[in-house]
Amino acid sequence: MDRLGIVVPCYNEEEVLAISSESLRGVLDRLVSAGKISNDSFVMFVNDGSRDRTWELIEQEHAAHPGQIFGLKLAGNVGHQFALTAGLLTAGPICDMTVSIDADLQDDVDVIEQMVDKFHEGKDIVYGVRKERKTDTFFKRTTAQGFYRVMDAMGVKTVYNHADFRLMSRRAVEQFAKYPERNLYLRGIVPTLGYETDSVFYDRKERVAGTSKYPLKKMLALAFDGITSFSTKPIQMVMSLGILIMILAVLAGIYAMVSYVTGHVQPGWTSMILSIWFLGGLQLFAIGLIGRYIGKVYVEVKQRPRYNIEKVLTDGESEFKE
Ligand code: UDP
Ligand code: MG
């Protein structure tokens, strides 16, 4: 029988933790009695350095349901992507499949069953894809859709309307573990693993409680990370722009020469000032962009651990690989 591990990153989620735990345990119970997963399947809550009572609540849940609720406490806040990775890499090797889901239950827990079915059909990766974004605010919806468009235009492979709600088989997780990069954009990496994939569709709900831990600033950072970690298109664009500007400069040069020869030697001060400023701005932009890539190289070469685990709560039998 196949063991399922549900991985839930949590940052300041004290309002939703008990509710999440209950509904995810419900899912496990249903799947166990349907004979689709083994009865040692579990939910692993990853505490991403919460400053509220999240970890205490995870400990309580673990104590109340020791075989079903596992906990992983990270030392400090490392962000959603790293917290999820910590959970996947900890739970993945002891499971046949993992499902990652947010703590706020915006994703429909009932489609986990369909994901498991697809796993039994031989799929290694199953994406949870949102049908619509009715419950999101107009702002969140348009920014999110703009995000997918930009990613697409930049040549980053992403699954449209899929966040980090997905099933991964053990070998998919093991493969993912071989990606040591620090500029981590999971949604970009998973499609490059190359295994057979499928999708299940659901309506995204509102947060059961609490507020979003993904303000615009973090969203923009994620988008920027996604693009610069997977695509060299921005550099190509700068190069193309540079070539275009050079062609324009030659044309302008010819125009200036002709003006000079024909006696119109009152060269436009305005146009000169304009080009100085324009080129100055363009160069700064290009240097800045290249700088961002160099910055990433710098971060990568340091090869620091992406997270440090402080404590692991399990059933006491499961062995973890380092
Ligand atoms: N999260 C996390 N670390 C962070 C920020 C968020 O582990 O630094 C978790 C959070 O607890 C939640 C998930 O990431 O389980 C998604 O966050 P949220 O629901 O706030 O994002 P939204 O749905 O608003 O985009
Ligand atoms: Mg959410």
mmCIF file of C-alpha atoms and ligand atoms in Angstrom:
data_model
loop_
_atom_site.group_PDB
_atom_site.id
_atom_site.type_symbol
_atom_site.label_atom_id
_atom_site.label_comp_id
_atom_site.label_asym_id
_atom_site.label_seq_id
_atom_site.Cartn_x
_atom_site.Cartn_y
_atom_site.Cartn_z
ATOM 1 C CA MET A 1 0.000 0.000 0.000
ATOM 2 C CA ASP A 2 1.266 3.479 -0.830
ATOM 3 C CA ARG A 3 2.131 5.969 1.848
ATOM 4 C CA LEU A 4 1.032 9.564 1.380
ATOM 5 C CA GLY A 5 2.663 12.564 3.048
ATOM 6 C CA ILE A 6 0.857 15.889 2.890
ATOM 7 C CA VAL A 7 3.288 18.781 3.315
ATOM 8 C CA VAL A 8 1.950 22.072 4.630
ATOM 9 C CA PRO A 9 4.172 25.149 4.989
ATOM 10 C CA CYS A 10 2.932 27.410 7.779
ATOM 11 C CA TYR A 11 3.910 30.957 8.601
ATOM 12 C CA ASN A 12 1.900 32.646 11.346
ATOM 13 C CA GLU A 13 -1.050 30.363 10.744
ATOM 14 C CA GLU A 14 -2.388 30.003 14.303
ATOM 15 C CA GLU A 15 -5.912 30.894 13.161
ATOM 16 C CA VAL A 16 -6.117 28.149 10.576
ATOM 17 C CA LEU A 17 -3.923 25.375 11.914
ATOM 18 C CA ALA A 18 -6.507 23.392 13.837
ATOM 19 C CA ILE A 19 -9.015 23.665 11.004
ATOM 20 C CA SER A 20 -6.423 22.572 8.426
ATOM 21 C CA SER A 21 -5.319 19.701 10.588
ATOM 22 C CA GLU A 22 -8.862 18.485 10.990
ATOM 23 C CA SER A 23 -9.771 18.647 7.350
ATOM 24 C CA LEU A 24 -6.505 17.074 6.178
ATOM 25 C CA ARG A 25 -6.888 14.262 8.696
ATOM 26 C CA GLY A 26 -10.354 13.782 7.276
ATOM 27 C CA VAL A 27 -8.841 13.377 3.830
ATOM 28 C CA LEU A 28 -6.341 10.821 5.127
ATOM 29 C CA ASP A 29 -9.082 8.841 6.875
ATOM 30 C CA ARG A 30 -11.253 8.763 3.771
ATOM 31 C CA LEU A 31 -8.390 7.687 1.525
ATOM 32 C CA VAL A 32 -7.259 5.023 3.982
ATOM 33 C CA SER A 33 -10.721 3.536 4.219
ATOM 34 C CA ALA A 34 -11.071 3.671 0.445
ATOM 35 C CA GLY A 35 -7.915 1.566 0.327
ATOM 36 C CA LYS A 36 -6.019 4.156 -1.721
ATOM 37 C CA ILE A 37 -3.222 4.935 0.730
ATOM 38 C CA SER A 38 -1.586 3.117 3.622
ATOM 39 C CA ASN A 39 -2.686 3.818 7.169
ATOM 40 C CA ASP A 40 0.698 5.230 8.142
ATOM 41 C CA SER A 41 0.114 8.187 5.814
ATOM 42 C CA PHE A 42 0.599 11.556 7.478
ATOM 43 C CA VAL A 43 0.372 15.329 7.345
ATOM 44 C CA MET A 44 3.617 17.212 7.938
ATOM 45 C CA PHE A 45 3.259 20.808 9.085
ATOM 46 C CA VAL A 46 6.383 22.846 8.416
ATOM 47 C CA ASN A 47 6.699 25.797 10.736
ATOM 48 C CA ASP A 48 8.489 28.510 8.800
ATOM 49 C CA GLY A 49 9.748 30.542 11.740
ATOM 50 C CA SER A 50 6.288 31.742 12.781
ATOM 51 C CA ARG A 51 6.183 34.444 15.412
ATOM 52 C CA ASP A 52 2.786 33.378 16.735
ATOM 53 C CA ARG A 53 1.623 30.141 18.380
ATOM 54 C CA THR A 54 1.797 28.045 15.199
ATOM 55 C CA TRP A 55 4.504 25.685 16.445
ATOM 56 C CA GLU A 56 2.783 25.116 19.794
ATOM 57 C CA LEU A 57 -0.368 24.208 17.917
ATOM 58 C CA ILE A 58 1.579 21.812 15.686
ATOM 59 C CA GLU A 59 3.010 20.164 18.804
ATOM 60 C CA GLN A 60 -0.481 19.866 20.242
ATOM 61 C CA GLU A 61 -1.819 18.318 17.048
ATOM 62 C CA HIS A 62 1.113 15.937 16.982
ATOM 63 C CA ALA A 63 0.456 14.908 20.569
ATOM 64 C CA ALA A 64 -3.243 14.403 19.914
ATOM 65 C CA HIS A 65 -2.719 12.482 16.654
ATOM 66 C CA PRO A 66 0.838 11.139 16.837
ATOM 67 C CA GLY A 67 0.696 8.756 13.892
ATOM 68 C CA GLN A 68 -1.021 11.214 11.606
ATOM 69 C CA ILE A 69 0.401 14.628 12.313
ATOM 70 C CA PHE A 70 4.112 15.225 11.908
ATOM 71 C CA GLY A 71 5.858 18.523 12.491
ATOM 72 C CA LEU A 72 8.983 20.126 11.149
ATOM 73 C CA LYS A 73 10.326 23.256 12.768
ATOM 74 C CA LEU A 74 12.649 25.425 10.745
ATOM 75 C CA ALA A 75 15.055 27.677 12.554
ATOM 76 C CA GLY A 76 13.799 31.051 11.381
ATOM 77 C CA ASN A 77 11.667 32.246 8.500
ATOM 78 C CA VAL A 78 13.047 31.105 5.152
ATOM 79 C CA GLY A 79 10.005 31.838 2.987
ATOM 80 C CA HIS A 80 7.319 29.701 1.434
ATOM 81 C CA GLN A 81 9.446 28.100 -1.305
ATOM 82 C CA PHE A 82 12.223 26.965 1.029
ATOM 83 C CA ALA A 83 9.784 25.887 3.735
ATOM 84 C CA LEU A 84 7.971 23.737 1.215
ATOM 85 C CA THR A 85 11.263 22.326 -0.022
ATOM 86 C CA ALA A 86 12.262 21.482 3.547
ATOM 87 C CA GLY A 87 9.003 19.587 3.975
ATOM 88 C CA LEU A 88 9.246 17.797 0.638
ATOM 89 C CA LEU A 89 12.827 16.722 1.139
ATOM 90 C CA THR A 90 12.110 15.538 4.681
ATOM 91 C CA ALA A 91 8.846 13.739 3.981
ATOM 92 C CA GLY A 92 9.530 12.706 0.371
ATOM 93 C CA PRO A 93 12.040 9.909 0.983
ATOM 94 C CA ILE A 94 9.773 8.137 3.493
ATOM 95 C CA CYS A 95 6.641 8.350 1.336
ATOM 96 C CA ASP A 96 5.528 6.935 -1.967
ATOM 97 C CA MET A 97 3.907 10.252 -2.820
ATOM 98 C CA THR A 98 3.709 13.729 -1.351
ATOM 99 C CA VAL A 99 1.052 16.377 -1.773
ATOM 100 C CA SER A 100 1.956 19.986 -1.036
ATOM 101 C CA ILE A 101 -0.796 22.354 0.001
ATOM 102 C CA ASP A 102 -1.074 25.734 1.728
ATOM 103 C CA ALA A 103 -2.208 25.893 5.325
ATOM 104 C CA ASP A 104 -5.102 28.244 4.606
ATOM 105 C CA LEU A 105 -7.219 25.628 2.763
ATOM 106 C CA GLN A 106 -7.745 27.884 -0.253
ATOM 107 C CA ASP A 107 -7.010 24.832 -2.335
ATOM 108 C CA ASP A 108 -9.686 22.173 -2.416
ATOM 109 C CA VAL A 109 -8.599 19.282 -0.192
ATOM 110 C CA ASP A 110 -11.169 17.031 -1.856
ATOM 111 C CA VAL A 111 -9.220 16.870 -5.118
ATOM 112 C CA ILE A 112 -6.332 15.192 -3.288
ATOM 113 C CA GLU A 113 -8.226 11.965 -3.893
ATOM 114 C CA GLN A 114 -8.162 12.572 -7.654
ATOM 115 C CA MET A 115 -4.447 13.314 -7.407
ATOM 116 C CA VAL A 116 -3.894 9.993 -5.654
ATOM 117 C CA ASP A 117 -5.957 8.228 -8.332
ATOM 118 C CA LYS A 118 -3.740 9.736 -11.019
ATOM 119 C CA PHE A 119 -0.694 8.583 -9.071
ATOM 120 C CA HIS A 120 -2.075 5.048 -9.134
ATOM 121 C CA GLU A 121 -2.517 5.444 -12.886
ATOM 122 C CA GLY A 122 1.224 5.963 -13.058
ATOM 123 C CA LYS A 123 1.605 9.743 -13.042
ATOM 124 C CA ASP A 124 4.618 11.119 -11.197
ATOM 125 C CA ILE A 125 3.456 14.713 -10.922
ATOM 126 C CA VAL A 126 -0.136 15.905 -10.666
ATOM 127 C CA TYR A 127 -0.822 19.657 -10.724
ATOM 128 C CA GLY A 128 -3.743 21.228 -8.931
ATOM 129 C CA VAL A 129 -5.050 23.864 -11.321
ATOM 130 C CA ARG A 130 -7.540 26.591 -10.402
ATOM 131 C CA LYS A 131 -10.568 26.799 -12.597
ATOM 132 C CA GLU A 132 -11.442 30.383 -11.845
ATOM 133 C CA ARG A 133 -10.374 33.143 -9.567
ATOM 134 C CA LYS A 134 -13.772 34.303 -8.434
ATOM 135 C CA THR A 135 -12.837 34.612 -4.781
ATOM 136 C CA ASP A 136 -9.619 36.526 -5.355
ATOM 137 C CA THR A 137 -9.746 40.285 -5.240
ATOM 138 C CA PHE A 138 -9.607 42.072 -8.590
ATOM 139 C CA PHE A 139 -6.100 43.197 -7.749
ATOM 140 C CA LYS A 140 -4.830 39.724 -6.903
ATOM 141 C CA ARG A 141 -6.480 38.261 -9.983
ATOM 142 C CA THR A 142 -5.071 40.725 -12.483
ATOM 143 C CA THR A 143 -1.600 40.752 -10.968
ATOM 144 C CA ALA A 144 -1.546 36.953 -10.890
ATOM 145 C CA GLN A 145 -2.682 36.654 -14.486
ATOM 146 C CA GLY A 146 -0.210 39.294 -15.586
ATOM 147 C CA PHE A 147 2.411 37.210 -13.814
ATOM 148 C CA TYR A 148 1.696 34.104 -15.900
ATOM 149 C CA ARG A 149 1.674 36.166 -19.104
ATOM 150 C CA VAL A 150 5.038 37.739 -18.335
ATOM 151 C CA MET A 151 6.524 34.366 -17.399
ATOM 152 C CA ASP A 152 5.275 32.936 -20.662
ATOM 153 C CA ALA A 153 6.664 35.825 -22.697
ATOM 154 C CA MET A 154 9.990 35.357 -20.948
ATOM 155 C CA GLY A 155 10.079 31.716 -21.960
ATOM 156 C CA VAL A 156 9.680 30.225 -18.461
ATOM 157 C CA LYS A 157 7.705 26.993 -18.528
ATOM 158 C CA THR A 158 4.888 27.309 -16.014
ATOM 159 C CA VAL A 159 1.546 25.600 -15.611
ATOM 160 C CA TYR A 160 -1.133 28.255 -15.960
ATOM 161 C CA ASN A 161 -3.095 28.929 -12.764
ATOM 162 C CA HIS A 162 -1.164 26.328 -10.823
ATOM 163 C CA ALA A 163 0.434 27.385 -7.568
ATOM 164 C CA ASP A 164 2.184 24.970 -5.252
ATOM 165 C CA PHE A 165 -0.684 22.522 -4.780
ATOM 166 C CA ARG A 166 0.593 19.330 -6.374
ATOM 167 C CA LEU A 167 1.333 15.674 -5.958
ATOM 168 C CA MET A 168 4.832 14.356 -6.491
ATOM 169 C CA SER A 169 5.939 10.744 -6.485
ATOM 170 C CA ARG A 170 8.915 9.712 -4.436
ATOM 171 C CA ARG A 171 11.205 9.618 -7.450
ATOM 172 C CA ALA A 172 10.042 13.075 -8.529
ATOM 173 C CA VAL A 173 10.984 14.406 -5.092
ATOM 174 C CA GLU A 174 14.296 12.565 -5.208
ATOM 175 C CA GLN A 175 15.007 14.112 -8.567
ATOM 176 C CA PHE A 176 14.022 17.534 -7.301
ATOM 177 C CA ALA A 177 16.459 17.055 -4.410
ATOM 178 C CA LYS A 178 19.249 17.175 -6.970
ATOM 179 C CA TYR A 179 18.495 20.816 -7.738
ATOM 180 C CA PRO A 180 20.708 22.598 -5.247
ATOM 181 C CA GLU A 181 19.842 26.111 -6.342
ATOM 182 C CA ARG A 182 19.123 28.867 -3.902
ATOM 183 C CA ASN A 183 17.087 31.010 -6.258
ATOM 184 C CA LEU A 184 14.254 28.597 -5.916
ATOM 185 C CA TYR A 185 11.164 28.794 -8.044
ATOM 186 C CA LEU A 186 9.429 25.444 -7.575
ATOM 187 C CA ARG A 187 6.775 26.005 -10.203
ATOM 188 C CA GLY A 188 9.530 26.480 -12.738
ATOM 189 C CA ILE A 189 11.608 23.511 -11.609
ATOM 190 C CA VAL A 190 8.908 20.852 -11.377
ATOM 191 C CA PRO A 191 7.978 20.932 -15.094
ATOM 192 C CA THR A 192 11.647 20.479 -15.941
ATOM 193 C CA LEU A 193 11.850 17.195 -13.990
ATOM 194 C CA GLY A 194 10.482 15.531 -17.085
ATOM 195 C CA TYR A 195 8.210 12.906 -15.569
ATOM 196 C CA GLU A 196 4.728 12.133 -16.748
ATOM 197 C CA THR A 197 2.329 14.757 -15.452
ATOM 198 C CA ASP A 198 -1.388 15.381 -15.259
ATOM 199 C CA SER A 199 -3.699 18.005 -13.770
ATOM 200 C CA VAL A 200 -6.789 18.096 -11.599
ATOM 201 C CA PHE A 201 -9.077 21.125 -11.539
ATOM 202 C CA TYR A 202 -10.738 22.889 -8.630
ATOM 203 C CA ASP A 203 -12.216 26.178 -7.504
ATOM 204 C CA ARG A 204 -9.983 28.197 -5.260
ATOM 205 C CA LYS A 205 -11.701 29.282 -2.091
ATOM 206 C CA GLU A 206 -11.151 32.104 0.288
ATOM 207 C CA ARG A 207 -8.738 31.761 3.150
ATOM 208 C CA VAL A 208 -10.500 30.039 6.074
ATOM 209 C CA ALA A 209 -8.968 32.537 8.485
ATOM 210 C CA GLY A 210 -6.093 34.940 8.872
ATOM 211 C CA THR A 211 -4.588 37.149 6.197
ATOM 212 C CA SER A 212 -2.402 36.531 3.171
ATOM 213 C CA LYS A 213 1.279 36.003 3.910
ATOM 214 C CA TYR A 214 2.050 36.964 0.322
ATOM 215 C CA PRO A 215 1.875 40.719 -0.020
ATOM 216 C CA LEU A 216 2.612 42.374 -3.370
ATOM 217 C CA LYS A 217 6.257 42.778 -2.476
ATOM 218 C CA LYS A 218 6.750 39.029 -2.002
ATOM 219 C CA MET A 219 4.750 38.313 -5.169
ATOM 220 C CA LEU A 220 6.938 40.609 -7.239
ATOM 221 C CA ALA A 221 10.047 39.073 -5.714
ATOM 222 C CA LEU A 222 8.799 35.612 -6.663
ATOM 223 C CA ALA A 223 8.058 36.723 -10.234
ATOM 224 C CA PHE A 224 11.456 38.346 -10.570
ATOM 225 C CA ASP A 225 13.105 35.229 -9.176
ATOM 226 C CA GLY A 226 11.146 33.044 -11.550
ATOM 227 C CA ILE A 227 12.225 35.012 -14.570
ATOM 228 C CA THR A 228 15.858 35.557 -13.706
ATOM 229 C CA SER A 229 16.357 31.978 -12.476
ATOM 230 C CA PHE A 230 15.021 30.368 -15.609
ATOM 231 C CA SER A 231 15.385 32.745 -18.468
ATOM 232 C CA THR A 232 18.167 34.677 -20.134
ATOM 233 C CA LYS A 233 15.612 36.517 -22.246
ATOM 234 C CA PRO A 234 16.071 39.807 -20.373
ATOM 235 C CA ILE A 235 19.747 39.783 -21.375
ATOM 236 C CA GLN A 236 18.795 39.025 -24.969
ATOM 237 C CA MET A 237 16.287 41.857 -24.863
ATOM 238 C CA VAL A 238 18.939 44.266 -23.651
ATOM 239 C CA MET A 239 21.212 43.138 -26.449
ATOM 240 C CA SER A 240 18.490 43.601 -29.079
ATOM 241 C CA LEU A 241 17.678 46.995 -27.681
ATOM 242 C CA GLY A 242 21.356 47.910 -27.806
ATOM 243 C CA ILE A 243 21.554 46.913 -31.470
ATOM 244 C CA LEU A 244 18.423 48.908 -32.256
ATOM 245 C CA ILE A 245 19.822 51.976 -30.511
ATOM 246 C CA MET A 246 23.072 51.648 -32.426
ATOM 247 C CA ILE A 247 21.214 51.547 -35.738
ATOM 248 C CA LEU A 248 19.263 54.627 -34.703
ATOM 249 C CA ALA A 249 22.479 56.338 -33.641
ATOM 250 C CA VAL A 250 24.020 55.693 -37.084
ATOM 251 C CA LEU A 251 20.926 57.149 -38.789
ATOM 252 C CA ALA A 252 21.078 60.163 -36.492
ATOM 253 C CA GLY A 253 24.782 60.486 -37.267
ATOM 254 C CA ILE A 254 24.091 60.516 -41.017
ATOM 255 C CA TYR A 255 21.436 63.161 -40.464
ATOM 256 C CA ALA A 256 23.891 65.269 -38.470
ATOM 257 C CA MET A 257 26.554 64.969 -41.197
ATOM 258 C CA VAL A 258 24.091 65.966 -43.902
ATOM 259 C CA SER A 259 22.981 68.935 -41.816
ATOM 260 C CA TYR A 260 26.602 69.924 -41.329
ATOM 261 C CA VAL A 261 27.447 69.708 -45.052
ATOM 262 C CA THR A 262 24.366 71.625 -46.102
ATOM 263 C CA GLY A 263 25.253 74.363 -43.661
ATOM 264 C CA HIS A 264 22.700 73.845 -40.957
ATOM 265 C CA VAL A 265 25.433 73.913 -38.307
ATOM 266 C CA GLN A 266 23.408 74.970 -35.389
ATOM 267 C CA PRO A 267 23.316 71.518 -33.812
ATOM 268 C CA GLY A 268 20.295 71.040 -31.618
ATOM 269 C CA TRP A 269 21.273 71.354 -28.034
ATOM 270 C CA THR A 270 17.964 69.744 -27.054
ATOM 271 C CA SER A 271 18.515 66.607 -29.065
ATOM 272 C CA MET A 272 22.020 66.223 -27.673
ATOM 273 C CA ILE A 273 20.884 66.552 -24.109
ATOM 274 C CA LEU A 274 18.067 64.161 -24.833
ATOM 275 C CA SER A 275 20.376 61.493 -26.213
ATOM 276 C CA ILE A 276 22.812 61.843 -23.366
ATOM 277 C CA TRP A 277 20.072 61.289 -20.873
ATOM 278 C CA PHE A 278 18.437 58.538 -22.852
ATOM 279 C CA LEU A 279 21.631 56.592 -23.386
ATOM 280 C CA GLY A 280 22.697 57.161 -19.816
ATOM 281 C CA GLY A 281 19.404 55.737 -18.615
ATOM 282 C CA LEU A 282 19.585 52.816 -20.958
ATOM 283 C CA GLN A 283 23.100 51.940 -19.892
ATOM 284 C CA LEU A 284 22.188 52.077 -16.265
ATOM 285 C CA PHE A 285 19.225 49.829 -16.919
ATOM 286 C CA ALA A 286 21.367 47.303 -18.775
ATOM 287 C CA ILE A 287 24.097 47.340 -16.160
ATOM 288 C CA GLY A 288 21.511 46.922 -13.430
ATOM 289 C CA LEU A 289 19.959 43.957 -15.143
ATOM 290 C CA ILE A 290 23.274 42.232 -15.713
ATOM 291 C CA GLY A 291 24.071 43.023 -12.108
ATOM 292 C CA ARG A 292 21.051 41.056 -10.969
ATOM 293 C CA TYR A 293 22.360 37.984 -12.739
ATOM 294 C CA ILE A 294 25.779 38.471 -11.208
ATOM 295 C CA GLY A 295 24.050 38.779 -7.863
ATOM 296 C CA LYS A 296 22.447 35.402 -8.410
ATOM 297 C CA VAL A 297 25.760 33.834 -9.342
ATOM 298 C CA TYR A 298 27.151 35.231 -6.135
ATOM 299 C CA VAL A 299 24.375 33.703 -4.060
ATOM 300 C CA GLU A 300 24.696 30.347 -5.828
ATOM 301 C CA VAL A 301 28.438 30.012 -5.418
ATOM 302 C CA LYS A 302 28.165 30.481 -1.689
ATOM 303 C CA GLN A 303 26.326 27.137 -1.499
ATOM 304 C CA ARG A 304 24.890 27.840 1.907
ATOM 305 C CA PRO A 305 22.308 25.446 3.302
ATOM 306 C CA ARG A 306 18.877 26.617 2.267
ATOM 307 C CA TYR A 307 17.379 25.926 5.676
ATOM 308 C CA ASN A 308 18.358 24.447 8.979
ATOM 309 C CA ILE A 309 16.035 22.002 10.670
ATOM 310 C CA GLU A 310 15.653 22.497 14.358
ATOM 311 C CA LYS A 311 13.386 19.634 15.292
ATOM 312 C CA VAL A 312 11.419 16.821 13.657
ATOM 313 C CA LEU A 313 8.251 15.339 15.122
ATOM 314 C CA THR A 314 7.339 11.917 13.773
ATOM 315 C CA ASP A 315 5.808 8.635 14.817
ATOM 316 C CA GLY A 316 9.199 7.676 16.248
ATOM 317 C CA GLU A 317 9.776 4.861 13.765
ATOM 318 C CA SER A 318 10.295 6.662 10.492
ATOM 319 C CA GLU A 319 13.902 7.153 9.558
ATOM 320 C CA PHE A 320 15.051 10.340 7.886
ATOM 321 C CA LYS A 321 17.910 10.589 5.508
ATOM 322 C CA GLU A 322 20.237 13.527 6.042
HETATM 323 N N1 UDP B 1 4.150 30.797 3.939
HETATM 324 C C1 UDP B 1 5.345 30.339 4.472
HETATM 325 N N2 UDP B 1 6.372 31.243 4.665
HETATM 326 C C2 UDP B 1 6.260 32.570 4.347
HETATM 327 C C3 UDP B 1 5.021 33.011 3.772
HETATM 328 C C4 UDP B 1 3.998 32.107 3.583
HETATM 329 O O1 UDP B 1 5.509 29.155 4.763
HETATM 330 O O2 UDP B 1 7.204 33.312 4.551
HETATM 331 C C5 UDP B 1 3.044 29.835 3.743
HETATM 332 C C6 UDP B 1 1.725 30.230 4.353
HETATM 333 O O3 UDP B 1 1.643 29.843 5.710
HETATM 334 C C7 UDP B 1 0.733 29.476 3.480
HETATM 335 C C8 UDP B 1 1.416 29.475 2.129
HETATM 336 O O4 UDP B 1 2.793 29.767 2.363
HETATM 337 O O5 UDP B 1 0.540 28.142 3.914
HETATM 338 C C9 UDP B 1 0.824 30.470 1.154
HETATM 339 O O6 UDP B 1 0.702 31.736 1.754
HETATM 340 P P1 UDP B 1 -0.628 32.595 1.645
HETATM 341 O O7 UDP B 1 -1.820 31.719 1.722
HETATM 342 O O8 UDP B 1 -0.550 33.680 2.648
HETATM 343 O O9 UDP B 1 -0.485 33.193 0.178
HETATM 344 P P2 UDP B 1 -1.685 33.596 -0.823
HETATM 345 O O10 UDP B 1 -2.616 32.432 -0.885
HETATM 346 O O11 UDP B 1 -2.310 34.809 -0.244
HETATM 347 O O12 UDP B 1 -0.973 33.854 -2.120
HETATM 348 MG MG MG B 2 -3.417 31.477 0.583
#
